[in-house]
């Protein structure tokens, strides 16, 4: 199974995603837990350093904090090599400068992050049974998930231009009497990339669930309702929505007043989502880190009716 946990910063995505992953691993599934949030805190939640490559953190549980930067640098290096072979020497310095700048652009980093995530999604069913993604805050996550759809036509356009340019080259070469077949690594890469993005998009649409996480306050509610629409438009399926840090009804004093405010938001959520699609996780005392803390939270999640 593939699950994304998304929502505003600070609502509990990392903690809940980690607790869920701990539960899956505990149930005997080879589970990969990945953070794509540039503000990585998965390592802190698990109590250990994490990096780009999955690292074993518990029996059957691996974790990684991935970013687009390393992947973007690798990809730009590949394209630079292609360009060096394909282009006249005079233009190379300008092309190199352009590619170096592209490495730093947010678009490049974001699509590189998607490539990395694509690789990991492709490994589900093979290297991993389950993939749990602790995503960047909502806007970023949804952009990431809709990138395959956005990139496909763009890549198609680029590929068409390349084909045209190649046909013209061939014609000239034919006229000059040297019409041998030249492989076009750039065109091949573009086609391969498009095919992979499309495969991952249809796979995510079929297999992945997006869990929106929020705390019961007005602003997060508005954002969650909007995100739920966007998830649907992206062609992804919405999983159960998790309302985190709900004050228990038994509380008195300040917390009771807080609970009264939360009740308004909970009522509005109940209008939009049917009961089984809405999971309430109580405000908990204590630290929710490390395998023990996360294991306890996993139990609370289960009792709250998550992933029945
Ligand atoms: N149900 C809860 N009760 C109490 N504290 C919580 C609860 N859920 C999360 N927290 C705490 O809230 C803080 C933010 O959680 P985190 O998972 O890092 O949020 P996010 O990843 O959405 O930014 C952490 O210190 C976490 O331990
Ligand atoms: Mg986080």
Tab-separated table of C-alpha atoms and ligand atoms in Angstrom:
chain	number	residue	atom	x	y	z
A	1	UNK	CA	0.000	0.000	0.000
A	2	UNK	CA	1.046	3.590	-0.617
A	3	UNK	CA	-0.006	6.358	1.765
A	4	UNK	CA	0.668	10.078	1.814
A	5	UNK	CA	0.247	12.158	4.961
A	6	UNK	CA	-0.234	15.828	4.151
A	7	UNK	CA	-1.310	19.001	5.897
A	8	UNK	CA	-0.074	22.278	7.317
A	9	UNK	CA	3.212	22.462	9.195
A	10	UNK	CA	2.982	21.425	12.826
A	11	UNK	CA	-0.312	19.493	12.666
A	12	UNK	CA	1.349	16.114	13.287
A	13	UNK	CA	2.043	14.670	9.814
A	14	UNK	CA	5.505	13.386	10.617
A	15	UNK	CA	4.483	11.863	13.931
A	16	UNK	CA	1.354	10.193	12.538
A	17	UNK	CA	3.077	8.934	9.383
A	18	UNK	CA	5.873	7.487	11.515
A	19	UNK	CA	3.406	5.867	13.936
A	20	UNK	CA	1.498	4.317	11.039
A	21	UNK	CA	4.722	3.024	9.475
A	22	UNK	CA	5.748	1.511	12.822
A	23	UNK	CA	2.367	-0.256	12.907
A	24	UNK	CA	2.763	-1.617	9.364
A	25	UNK	CA	6.243	-2.927	10.097
A	26	UNK	CA	4.893	-4.418	13.331
A	27	UNK	CA	2.254	-6.221	11.258
A	28	UNK	CA	5.021	-7.906	9.271
A	29	UNK	CA	5.146	-5.618	6.238
A	30	UNK	CA	8.455	-4.399	4.801
A	31	UNK	CA	7.767	-0.707	5.212
A	32	UNK	CA	9.571	2.294	3.786
A	33	UNK	CA	8.900	5.609	5.500
A	34	UNK	CA	10.002	8.632	3.489
A	35	UNK	CA	9.931	12.332	4.228
A	36	UNK	CA	9.724	14.750	1.293
A	37	UNK	CA	9.264	17.798	3.504
A	38	UNK	CA	12.222	20.181	3.055
A	39	UNK	CA	11.856	20.861	6.789
A	40	UNK	CA	12.816	17.276	7.600
A	41	UNK	CA	11.989	16.120	11.097
A	42	UNK	CA	11.518	12.417	10.520
A	43	UNK	CA	14.962	11.656	11.924
A	44	UNK	CA	14.022	13.494	15.121
A	45	UNK	CA	10.738	11.578	15.405
A	46	UNK	CA	12.525	8.257	14.956
A	47	UNK	CA	15.506	9.240	17.055
A	48	UNK	CA	18.297	8.813	14.487
A	49	UNK	CA	20.055	10.446	11.539
A	50	UNK	CA	18.473	9.835	8.127
A	51	UNK	CA	19.642	10.490	4.579
A	52	UNK	CA	18.714	10.087	0.915
A	53	UNK	CA	19.099	6.314	0.963
A	54	UNK	CA	16.688	4.157	2.986
A	55	UNK	CA	18.222	3.111	6.286
A	56	UNK	CA	16.999	0.293	8.546
A	57	UNK	CA	15.577	1.871	11.710
A	58	UNK	CA	13.659	-1.072	13.208
A	59	UNK	CA	12.817	-4.640	12.169
A	60	UNK	CA	11.078	-4.396	8.747
A	61	UNK	CA	11.163	-0.609	8.886
A	62	UNK	CA	13.376	1.605	6.707
A	63	UNK	CA	13.381	5.382	6.557
A	64	UNK	CA	14.802	8.150	4.394
A	65	UNK	CA	14.646	11.920	4.085
A	66	UNK	CA	14.745	12.706	0.379
A	67	UNK	CA	15.287	16.037	-1.307
A	68	UNK	CA	15.340	17.055	-4.928
A	69	UNK	CA	18.770	18.659	-4.814
A	70	UNK	CA	21.026	15.617	-5.140
A	71	UNK	CA	18.827	14.161	-7.862
A	72	UNK	CA	18.670	17.498	-9.709
A	73	UNK	CA	22.473	17.727	-9.725
A	74	UNK	CA	22.741	14.176	-11.074
A	75	UNK	CA	20.187	14.799	-13.796
A	76	UNK	CA	21.738	18.091	-14.907
A	77	UNK	CA	25.104	16.293	-15.102
A	78	UNK	CA	23.555	13.692	-17.431
A	79	UNK	CA	22.015	16.334	-19.662
A	80	UNK	CA	25.322	18.211	-19.722
A	81	UNK	CA	27.064	15.063	-20.972
A	82	UNK	CA	24.418	14.588	-23.664
A	83	UNK	CA	24.751	18.216	-24.699
A	84	UNK	CA	28.539	17.997	-24.859
A	85	UNK	CA	28.238	15.143	-27.322
A	86	UNK	CA	25.440	16.640	-29.375
A	87	UNK	CA	26.224	20.345	-29.587
A	88	UNK	CA	28.937	22.381	-31.317
A	89	UNK	CA	31.843	23.320	-29.063
A	90	UNK	CA	31.288	27.093	-29.400
A	91	UNK	CA	27.900	27.027	-27.656
A	92	UNK	CA	28.945	24.734	-24.822
A	93	UNK	CA	30.063	27.386	-22.301
A	94	UNK	CA	26.678	29.123	-22.601
A	95	UNK	CA	24.829	25.801	-22.324
A	96	UNK	CA	26.868	24.837	-19.257
A	97	UNK	CA	26.079	28.164	-17.587
A	98	UNK	CA	22.399	27.711	-18.348
A	99	UNK	CA	22.356	24.163	-16.941
A	100	UNK	CA	24.223	25.247	-13.817
A	101	UNK	CA	21.558	27.881	-13.169
A	102	UNK	CA	18.802	25.359	-13.821
A	103	UNK	CA	20.150	23.181	-10.995
A	104	UNK	CA	19.186	25.864	-8.517
A	105	UNK	CA	15.710	26.635	-9.850
A	106	UNK	CA	12.805	25.433	-7.658
A	107	UNK	CA	11.101	23.773	-10.629
A	108	UNK	CA	14.130	21.590	-11.297
A	109	UNK	CA	14.458	20.584	-7.659
A	110	UNK	CA	10.764	19.794	-7.391
A	111	UNK	CA	10.647	17.653	-10.496
A	112	UNK	CA	13.830	15.906	-9.356
A	113	UNK	CA	12.118	15.131	-6.049
A	114	UNK	CA	9.280	13.640	-8.042
A	115	UNK	CA	11.792	11.489	-9.944
A	116	UNK	CA	13.207	10.204	-6.687
A	117	UNK	CA	9.730	9.481	-5.360
A	118	UNK	CA	8.947	7.749	-8.667
A	119	UNK	CA	11.891	5.416	-8.123
A	120	UNK	CA	10.638	4.543	-4.659
A	121	UNK	CA	7.038	4.040	-5.826
A	122	UNK	CA	8.383	1.692	-8.518
A	123	UNK	CA	10.035	-0.392	-5.787
A	124	UNK	CA	6.737	-0.997	-3.949
A	125	UNK	CA	5.701	-4.611	-4.325
A	126	UNK	CA	9.309	-5.560	-4.910
A	127	UNK	CA	11.683	-4.148	-2.334
A	128	UNK	CA	8.925	-2.822	-0.018
A	129	UNK	CA	5.409	-3.949	0.791
A	130	UNK	CA	4.285	-0.528	1.974
A	131	UNK	CA	5.385	3.028	1.310
A	132	UNK	CA	4.428	5.757	3.776
A	133	UNK	CA	5.216	9.323	2.713
A	134	UNK	CA	5.475	12.168	5.184
A	135	UNK	CA	4.821	14.944	2.689
A	136	UNK	CA	5.654	18.590	2.538
A	137	UNK	CA	2.909	20.965	3.667
A	138	UNK	CA	-0.257	20.731	1.636
A	139	UNK	CA	0.361	23.084	-1.282
A	140	UNK	CA	3.757	21.633	-1.978
A	141	UNK	CA	2.559	18.033	-1.681
A	142	UNK	CA	-0.303	18.567	-4.109
A	143	UNK	CA	1.959	20.259	-6.622
A	144	UNK	CA	4.299	17.341	-6.347
A	145	UNK	CA	1.508	14.830	-6.885
A	146	UNK	CA	0.110	16.702	-9.855
A	147	UNK	CA	3.509	17.118	-11.520
A	148	UNK	CA	3.274	13.958	-13.643
A	149	UNK	CA	0.099	15.327	-15.207
A	150	UNK	CA	1.648	18.768	-15.654
A	151	UNK	CA	4.926	17.493	-17.042
A	152	UNK	CA	3.557	14.961	-19.513
A	153	UNK	CA	2.352	17.479	-22.157
A	154	UNK	CA	5.461	19.584	-21.663
A	155	UNK	CA	7.746	16.623	-22.276
A	156	UNK	CA	5.617	15.624	-25.238
A	157	UNK	CA	6.097	19.104	-26.744
A	158	UNK	CA	9.851	18.950	-26.204
A	159	UNK	CA	10.019	15.501	-27.744
A	160	UNK	CA	8.055	16.717	-30.784
A	161	UNK	CA	10.457	19.621	-31.275
A	162	UNK	CA	13.418	17.284	-31.004
A	163	UNK	CA	11.881	14.928	-33.568
A	164	UNK	CA	11.335	17.827	-35.958
A	165	UNK	CA	14.881	19.064	-35.495
A	166	UNK	CA	16.160	15.547	-36.070
A	167	UNK	CA	14.102	15.109	-39.226
A	168	UNK	CA	15.560	18.339	-40.567
A	169	UNK	CA	19.062	17.163	-39.638
A	170	UNK	CA	18.448	13.875	-41.398
A	171	UNK	CA	17.202	15.577	-44.508
A	172	UNK	CA	20.304	17.751	-44.648
A	173	UNK	CA	22.486	14.733	-43.944
A	174	UNK	CA	20.663	12.851	-46.732
A	175	UNK	CA	21.268	15.683	-49.178
A	176	UNK	CA	24.930	15.629	-48.261
A	177	UNK	CA	24.966	11.894	-48.758
A	178	UNK	CA	25.677	10.815	-45.152
A	179	UNK	CA	22.360	9.596	-43.809
A	180	UNK	CA	23.499	7.145	-41.139
A	181	UNK	CA	21.231	6.622	-38.095
A	182	UNK	CA	22.311	8.662	-35.094
A	183	UNK	CA	20.926	7.708	-31.729
A	184	UNK	CA	19.426	10.701	-29.936
A	185	UNK	CA	20.051	10.260	-26.203
A	186	UNK	CA	18.129	13.403	-25.288
A	187	UNK	CA	15.006	12.304	-27.155
A	188	UNK	CA	15.280	8.836	-25.681
A	189	UNK	CA	15.542	10.254	-22.183
A	190	UNK	CA	12.526	12.489	-22.725
A	191	UNK	CA	10.419	9.552	-23.914
A	192	UNK	CA	11.582	7.341	-21.076
A	193	UNK	CA	10.850	10.045	-18.524
A	194	UNK	CA	7.368	10.610	-19.876
A	195	UNK	CA	6.566	6.911	-19.829
A	196	UNK	CA	7.764	6.586	-16.242
A	197	UNK	CA	5.822	9.611	-15.044
A	198	UNK	CA	2.673	8.295	-16.646
A	199	UNK	CA	3.148	4.884	-15.130
A	200	UNK	CA	3.666	6.326	-11.670
A	201	UNK	CA	0.690	8.640	-12.048
A	202	UNK	CA	-1.687	5.821	-12.926
A	203	UNK	CA	-0.181	3.674	-10.205
A	204	UNK	CA	-0.693	6.388	-7.583
A	205	UNK	CA	-4.248	6.967	-8.801
A	206	UNK	CA	-4.998	3.263	-8.409
A	207	UNK	CA	-3.084	2.418	-5.237
A	208	UNK	CA	-2.300	5.490	-3.185
A	209	UNK	CA	-4.402	7.169	-0.535
A	210	UNK	CA	-3.805	10.717	0.635
A	211	UNK	CA	-4.486	11.330	4.321
A	212	UNK	CA	-5.022	14.978	5.129
A	213	UNK	CA	-4.064	15.830	8.699
A	214	UNK	CA	-5.345	18.894	10.540
A	215	UNK	CA	-5.826	20.284	14.005
A	216	UNK	CA	-9.409	21.330	14.812
A	217	UNK	CA	-9.042	25.070	14.203
A	218	UNK	CA	-10.668	27.307	11.630
A	219	UNK	CA	-7.738	28.082	9.324
A	220	UNK	CA	-6.553	24.483	8.998
A	221	UNK	CA	-10.182	23.486	8.360
A	222	UNK	CA	-10.482	25.871	5.395
A	223	UNK	CA	-7.210	24.663	3.993
A	224	UNK	CA	-8.159	21.013	4.424
A	225	UNK	CA	-11.497	21.442	2.653
A	226	UNK	CA	-9.680	23.107	-0.245
A	227	UNK	CA	-6.967	20.431	-0.292
A	228	UNK	CA	-9.612	17.693	-0.398
A	229	UNK	CA	-10.964	19.225	-3.628
A	230	UNK	CA	-7.493	19.523	-5.120
A	231	UNK	CA	-6.634	15.914	-4.285
A	232	UNK	CA	-9.744	14.809	-6.174
A	233	UNK	CA	-8.873	17.045	-9.149
A	234	UNK	CA	-5.378	15.590	-9.205
A	235	UNK	CA	-6.933	12.168	-9.746
A	236	UNK	CA	-5.777	10.817	-6.414
A	237	UNK	CA	-7.923	9.163	-3.812
A	238	UNK	CA	-8.559	10.748	-0.468
A	239	UNK	CA	-8.066	8.454	2.498
A	240	UNK	CA	-9.377	9.041	5.996
A	241	UNK	CA	-8.925	12.588	7.260
A	242	UNK	CA	-7.125	12.763	10.606
A	243	UNK	CA	-8.124	15.433	13.109
A	244	UNK	CA	-5.228	15.545	15.510
A	245	UNK	CA	-4.903	16.958	19.035
A	246	UNK	CA	-8.600	16.803	19.847
A	247	UNK	CA	-9.058	17.762	23.506
A	248	UNK	CA	-10.757	14.898	25.394
A	249	UNK	CA	-14.324	15.683	26.508
A	250	UNK	CA	-13.428	14.904	30.106
A	251	UNK	CA	-11.076	17.895	30.354
A	252	UNK	CA	-11.968	20.840	32.584
A	253	UNK	CA	-10.755	24.452	32.880
A	254	UNK	CA	-8.812	26.041	30.019
A	255	UNK	CA	-8.804	22.861	27.998
A	256	UNK	CA	-12.595	22.569	28.252
A	257	UNK	CA	-12.914	26.016	26.655
A	258	UNK	CA	-10.491	24.947	23.958
A	259	UNK	CA	-12.630	21.866	23.384
A	260	UNK	CA	-15.738	24.034	22.915
A	261	UNK	CA	-13.911	25.885	20.095
A	262	UNK	CA	-12.765	22.609	18.576
A	263	UNK	CA	-16.369	21.329	18.607
A	264	UNK	CA	-17.394	23.994	16.065
A	265	UNK	CA	-14.704	22.819	13.670
A	266	UNK	CA	-15.494	19.148	14.292
A	267	UNK	CA	-19.154	19.859	13.487
A	268	UNK	CA	-18.206	21.482	10.189
A	269	UNK	CA	-15.945	18.573	9.319
A	270	UNK	CA	-18.791	16.160	10.031
A	271	UNK	CA	-20.865	17.966	7.397
A	272	UNK	CA	-18.231	17.357	4.714
A	273	UNK	CA	-16.936	13.899	5.674
A	274	UNK	CA	-18.832	10.774	6.653
A	275	UNK	CA	-18.032	9.295	10.038
A	276	UNK	CA	-15.662	6.475	8.993
A	277	UNK	CA	-13.658	8.910	6.828
A	278	UNK	CA	-12.976	11.134	9.814
A	279	UNK	CA	-10.580	9.998	12.527
A	280	UNK	CA	-10.101	11.927	15.770
A	281	UNK	CA	-6.799	11.583	17.564
A	282	UNK	CA	-6.706	12.991	21.085
A	283	UNK	CA	-4.261	15.535	22.413
A	284	UNK	CA	-1.735	13.338	24.160
A	285	UNK	CA	0.639	13.989	27.027
A	286	UNK	CA	4.256	12.970	26.812
A	287	UNK	CA	6.724	12.719	23.969
A	288	UNK	CA	5.634	10.962	20.817
A	289	UNK	CA	9.066	10.044	19.564
A	290	UNK	CA	11.141	6.889	19.357
A	291	UNK	CA	9.791	3.424	18.715
A	292	UNK	CA	8.010	3.222	22.051
A	293	UNK	CA	6.237	6.585	21.774
A	294	UNK	CA	5.330	5.965	18.133
A	295	UNK	CA	4.129	2.449	18.958
A	296	UNK	CA	1.801	3.873	21.592
A	297	UNK	CA	0.515	6.470	19.146
A	298	UNK	CA	-0.059	3.713	16.578
A	299	UNK	CA	-2.306	2.000	19.119
A	300	UNK	CA	-4.238	5.257	19.694
A	301	UNK	CA	-4.634	5.624	15.903
A	302	UNK	CA	-6.015	2.111	15.633
A	303	UNK	CA	-8.473	2.685	18.478
A	304	UNK	CA	-9.580	5.904	16.790
A	305	UNK	CA	-10.618	3.801	13.766
A	306	UNK	CA	-7.746	4.608	11.430
A	307	UNK	CA	-7.180	2.138	8.626
A	308	UNK	CA	-9.735	-0.390	9.918
B	1	LIG	N1	-1.900	13.956	19.264
B	1	LIG	C1	-0.864	14.680	19.710
B	1	LIG	N2	-0.812	15.085	21.003
B	1	LIG	C2	0.226	15.808	21.465
B	1	LIG	N3	1.266	16.200	20.728
B	1	LIG	C3	1.284	15.838	19.425
B	1	LIG	C4	0.228	15.063	18.853
B	1	LIG	N4	0.537	14.848	17.547
B	1	LIG	C5	1.716	15.444	17.316
B	1	LIG	N5	2.182	16.051	18.439
B	1	LIG	C6	3.426	16.811	18.585
B	1	LIG	O1	3.314	17.989	17.805
B	1	LIG	C7	4.585	18.379	17.275
B	1	LIG	C8	4.497	18.562	15.768
B	1	LIG	O2	4.253	17.306	15.149
B	1	LIG	P1	4.895	16.913	13.739
B	1	LIG	O3	4.520	15.489	13.500
B	1	LIG	O4	6.333	17.255	13.705
B	1	LIG	O5	4.082	17.876	12.778
B	1	LIG	P2	4.297	18.131	11.200
B	1	LIG	O6	5.090	17.011	10.647
B	1	LIG	O7	2.894	18.181	10.641
B	1	LIG	O8	4.967	19.456	11.095
B	1	LIG	C9	5.556	17.289	17.685
B	1	LIG	O9	6.276	17.709	18.800
B	1	LIG	C10	4.651	16.117	18.027
B	1	LIG	O10	5.249	15.263	19.007
B	2	LIG	MG1	6.873	17.155	9.590
